[in-house]
Amino acid sequence: MGSERGELVIEGLALPLALRFISGKYQGGEFPLPEDGEIVIGRSSELEMVLVEDMVSRRHAKISVESGDIFLEDLGSTNGSFVNGEKITRTKLAEGDRILIGTSIIKVVASDGSASVQDAKAKMDAAASSARPSAVSTMTGSIAEVPLPDLLQLFSASKKTGVLQITTESDVGSIYLEEGMVQFAVVNGDESVPPEKAFYRVLVWDKGTFDLLPKVERTFPAEIQGSIEGLLMEGMRQLDEMMRFGDALPSLQTRVSVASPLEKPLRDASPEELDVIQLALNQDTLVDMMNHSGKPDPEVAEVVVGLLEKGYLVSN
């Protein structure tokens, strides 16, 4: 066996790479990459990396380090292997790549090289022992580690079915998936909000935890149409539009009301502005106004910013 190993070079300093489990029953475990060798991943107890779960084949995939390059090869597994949301047969890996095998998301990371394979196996066993029961959640993790757009791309490629629940300090969002397609989305149980709006709201959350819960048999008041790719593109477009308002746009939880006394004559307001003024009369917060508007959030935000500047609306 040679002396080289998979490594990341930063300003002349070679850092060894490792495989870190960032979701699933082995979350928190870290497995060092070998020197010019192989790691076979699967359910069989005879393998180097053992993942004990139904969605993992006995010999599922193989990671090879060849002269410093790292490759992942699927070994004809039943449920496939995925890298950065794409199903692969064999592909080269780099630091930061995310691998999905079964219900485990594994990230290629730089490490200090101190952990041994024996240590890694012990930590993985400990993580699996303390994991939540699979009857409650088939996959769990942090959206700080796996951003929601990346997670949804992984779920789309692997055709996951279930309820993706995202929990933050103040909100709970649920995204219903069927064979990798988004069916419905809701924030804090308020199903009066169009599901597309709810989906785009959740998409920008960057702190909290996620759980993939079992499928719920139910009907929806309306269903989301379109592919994951299309939804993500539109979500990112809306986020860019919202970001360009900067500090001129209050936070969504800000109370927005019509100025009193109203010095600007209503006859000078456009029909679009009058619609938003009506929303401000009937609703309490900016998010309530957006929820009850039939227009996309960026369009409502643009009118709100204009009305604040003109003095029709005030925020507090």
XYZ file of C-alpha atoms in Angstrom:
316
model
C 0.000 0.000 0.000
C 1.385 3.394 -0.995
C 2.015 6.332 1.271
C -0.342 8.796 -0.464
C -3.900 9.290 0.672
C -6.909 11.292 -0.435
C -6.124 14.825 0.579
C -7.084 18.465 0.157
C -4.247 20.888 -0.604
C -4.684 24.347 0.940
C -1.875 26.866 0.424
C 0.683 24.114 0.156
C -0.607 22.186 3.182
C -2.002 18.729 2.444
C -4.975 17.854 4.641
C -6.299 14.279 4.722
C -9.910 13.784 3.694
C -12.581 11.832 5.507
C -16.230 10.852 5.098
C -18.494 12.598 7.610
C -22.069 11.435 8.183
C -24.236 14.563 8.292
C -27.627 12.834 8.366
C -29.126 9.430 9.027
C -28.650 6.968 11.872
C -24.848 7.380 11.752
C -24.947 11.191 11.933
C -21.823 12.532 13.635
C -19.614 9.626 12.581
C -16.469 10.281 10.546
C -14.555 7.675 8.545
C -10.961 8.347 7.384
C -10.094 7.640 3.754
C -7.410 5.005 3.137
C -4.029 5.331 1.545
C -4.298 4.278 -2.108
C -6.912 1.652 -1.321
C -10.609 0.923 -1.134
C -13.546 1.166 1.229
C -16.470 -1.093 0.353
C -19.756 0.175 1.780
C -22.751 -2.021 2.420
C -24.928 -3.964 4.800
C -22.638 -6.995 5.042
C -20.786 -7.238 8.363
C -17.639 -8.298 6.494
C -17.145 -4.893 4.842
C -15.006 -1.929 5.850
C -17.964 0.456 6.253
C -21.113 -1.273 7.473
C -24.441 0.569 7.157
C -27.170 -1.511 8.741
C -30.384 -0.434 7.050
C -32.853 -1.900 4.577
C -32.159 0.582 1.757
C -28.465 -0.361 1.653
C -27.434 -3.420 -0.367
C -25.038 -6.021 1.042
C -22.286 -4.643 -1.230
C -23.615 -1.206 -2.121
C -20.729 1.008 -3.252
C -16.960 1.322 -3.272
C -14.725 4.322 -2.605
C -11.242 4.112 -4.093
C -8.226 6.350 -3.554
C -5.924 6.166 -6.564
C -2.795 8.333 -6.560
C -4.567 10.978 -4.511
C -7.782 10.958 -6.559
C -10.989 9.711 -4.925
C -13.691 7.807 -6.779
C -17.112 6.494 -5.800
C -18.481 3.491 -7.694
C -21.926 1.976 -7.269
C -21.747 -1.823 -7.128
C -25.107 -2.497 -8.755
C -27.064 -1.625 -5.607
C -30.850 -1.875 -5.559
C -31.488 1.748 -4.519
C -28.485 3.421 -6.137
C -25.772 5.841 -5.034
C -26.029 9.604 -5.497
C -23.517 12.457 -5.513
C -24.713 16.062 -5.270
C -28.213 15.027 -6.332
C -27.215 12.888 -9.322
C -27.383 9.110 -9.562
C -23.929 7.787 -10.426
C -22.238 4.647 -11.704
C -18.691 5.881 -11.070
C -17.546 9.428 -10.391
C -14.614 11.389 -9.014
C -15.141 12.981 -5.600
C -13.879 16.283 -4.209
C -13.953 17.987 -0.824
C -17.472 19.241 -0.111
C -19.279 16.632 -2.225
C -22.357 15.049 -0.655
C -23.044 11.341 -1.113
C -26.454 9.760 -0.499
C -26.490 6.045 0.301
C -29.672 4.658 1.818
C -30.773 7.247 4.367
C -27.247 8.508 5.076
C -25.870 11.736 3.632
C -22.076 11.614 3.734
C -19.903 14.664 3.119
C -16.296 14.596 1.932
C -14.449 16.773 4.459
C -10.930 17.749 5.467
C -9.821 16.187 8.749
C -6.835 16.334 11.066
C -5.989 12.713 10.274
C -5.978 11.632 13.912
C -8.958 9.259 13.757
C -8.333 5.590 13.003
C -10.695 3.246 11.191
C -11.345 1.475 14.503
C -12.244 4.792 16.158
C -14.526 5.629 13.244
C -16.377 2.313 13.489
C -16.838 2.747 17.242
C -18.244 6.274 16.790
C -20.579 5.099 14.033
C -21.856 2.279 16.240
C -22.410 4.780 19.074
C -24.220 7.182 16.754
C -26.458 4.380 15.477
C -27.264 3.279 19.035
C -28.411 6.778 20.020
C -30.307 7.480 16.787
C -34.042 8.124 16.807
C -36.255 5.114 16.050
C -36.691 4.676 12.303
C -40.457 4.375 12.766
C -40.485 8.072 13.642
C -38.023 9.425 11.106
C -36.198 7.714 8.259
C -33.640 10.514 7.987
C -32.657 13.456 10.140
C -30.000 16.170 10.039
C -29.165 19.868 10.152
C -30.037 22.267 7.322
C -26.889 24.194 8.206
C -24.985 21.071 7.080
C -27.267 20.198 4.156
C -28.957 23.274 2.642
C -32.553 22.610 1.687
C -32.029 23.067 -2.082
C -29.282 20.408 -1.996
C -31.417 18.132 0.172
C -34.407 18.416 -2.154
C -32.228 17.660 -5.177
C -30.968 14.525 -3.427
C -34.530 13.477 -2.578
C -35.653 14.156 -6.145
C -32.849 12.051 -7.640
C -33.469 9.181 -5.213
C -37.288 9.440 -5.581
C -37.968 9.750 -1.852
C -41.534 9.618 -0.542
C -42.558 11.102 2.812
C -42.958 14.368 4.672
C -39.849 16.539 4.949
C -40.332 18.446 8.209
C -38.072 21.430 8.891
C -38.012 22.840 12.411
C -36.476 26.170 13.435
C -36.654 28.079 16.720
C -39.878 29.776 15.654
C -41.378 27.862 12.716
C -42.212 24.413 11.419
C -42.460 23.746 7.708
C -43.649 20.562 6.020
C -42.939 19.567 2.419
C -44.846 16.542 1.143
C -42.917 14.376 -1.327
C -44.114 11.606 -3.624
C -41.434 9.726 -5.586
C -39.171 12.771 -5.327
C -41.824 15.242 -6.513
C -43.146 18.047 -4.285
C -46.894 17.674 -3.749
C -47.658 20.250 -1.087
C -46.023 22.573 1.448
C -47.269 24.300 4.581
C -45.746 26.570 7.254
C -46.976 26.357 10.842
C -50.043 24.379 9.777
C -51.633 27.304 7.896
C -53.030 25.616 4.798
C -54.801 28.783 3.661
C -51.456 29.966 2.271
C -50.901 28.771 -1.331
C -48.505 25.800 -1.194
C -46.056 27.406 -3.624
C -45.708 30.413 -1.307
C -45.128 28.117 1.655
C -42.515 26.148 -0.297
C -40.555 29.261 -1.279
C -40.676 30.555 2.326
C -39.229 27.321 3.716
C -36.630 27.085 0.962
C -34.646 30.064 2.284
C -34.382 28.814 5.884
C -30.744 28.161 6.766
C -30.913 27.133 10.433
C -32.774 24.271 12.053
C -33.207 20.537 11.698
C -34.900 18.326 9.156
C -36.659 14.980 9.482
C -37.947 12.818 6.668
C -41.111 11.351 8.135
C -43.209 8.500 6.704
C -45.804 9.263 4.060
C -49.163 10.595 5.246
C -52.247 9.483 3.331
C -54.330 12.600 2.821
C -55.800 14.937 0.237
C -54.525 18.467 -0.321
C -56.536 21.654 -0.903
C -54.217 22.346 -3.856
C -51.125 20.607 -5.217
C -47.815 22.037 -6.359
C -47.086 21.546 -10.036
C -43.665 21.401 -11.655
C -40.321 19.696 -11.252
C -37.942 20.126 -8.328
C -35.519 21.878 -10.683
C -38.148 24.379 -11.779
C -39.297 25.038 -8.219
C -35.742 25.576 -7.003
C -34.957 27.954 -9.857
C -38.077 30.002 -9.156
C -37.349 29.956 -5.427
C -33.820 31.270 -5.978
C -35.150 33.908 -8.375
C -37.643 35.104 -5.771
C -34.934 35.143 -3.106
C -32.711 37.311 -5.321
C -35.632 39.670 -5.908
C -36.325 39.951 -2.181
C -32.648 40.499 -1.344
C -32.353 43.475 -3.670
C -34.732 45.488 -1.460
C -32.200 45.306 1.380
C -33.112 47.248 4.516
C -35.941 49.057 2.700
C -38.102 45.961 3.186
C -39.081 45.216 6.807
C -38.849 41.686 8.151
C -41.848 39.503 7.375
C -43.063 39.612 10.998
C -43.136 43.440 11.069
C -46.515 45.076 11.669
C -47.480 47.207 8.665
C -50.409 49.629 8.748
C -51.874 52.529 6.798
C -50.538 55.904 7.904
C -52.867 57.885 10.145
C -53.510 60.617 9.363
C -53.141 59.722 5.680
C -51.675 62.821 4.055
C -51.122 61.385 0.570
C -54.336 61.397 -1.541
C -55.512 57.900 -2.484
C -56.378 59.117 -5.988
C -52.635 59.332 -6.675
C -52.137 55.625 -5.883
C -52.101 53.046 -8.674
C -54.521 50.083 -8.689
C -51.690 47.782 -7.520
C -50.911 50.158 -4.654
C -54.569 50.378 -3.672
C -54.721 46.558 -3.487
C -51.767 46.515 -1.079
C -53.232 49.363 0.995
C -56.393 47.250 1.312
C -54.240 44.336 2.495
C -52.626 46.557 5.113
C -56.066 47.587 6.379
C -57.173 43.956 6.739
C -53.973 42.253 7.939
C -51.513 42.824 10.776
C -48.051 41.874 9.532
C -46.166 41.914 6.269
C -46.254 38.119 6.056
C -50.042 38.187 6.575
C -50.323 40.651 3.697
C -48.233 38.412 1.455
C -50.203 35.333 2.489
C -53.496 36.929 1.468
C -52.229 38.375 -1.795
C -52.615 36.360 -4.954
C -49.300 37.671 -6.245
C -45.754 36.379 -5.672
C -43.999 37.750 -2.597
C -41.451 39.877 -4.555
C -44.256 41.730 -6.354
C -45.991 42.498 -3.067
C -42.669 43.497 -1.484
C -41.904 45.953 -4.281
C -45.242 47.725 -3.834
C -44.870 47.758 -0.030
C -41.420 49.370 -0.268
C -42.830 52.025 -2.605
C -45.789 52.750 -0.314
C -43.505 53.046 2.723
C -41.337 55.540 0.860
C -44.372 57.571 -0.243
C -45.845 57.614 3.265
C -48.982 55.596 2.571
C -47.802 52.830 4.904
C -45.842 52.753 8.147
C -44.065 49.862 9.838
C -43.624 49.308 13.544
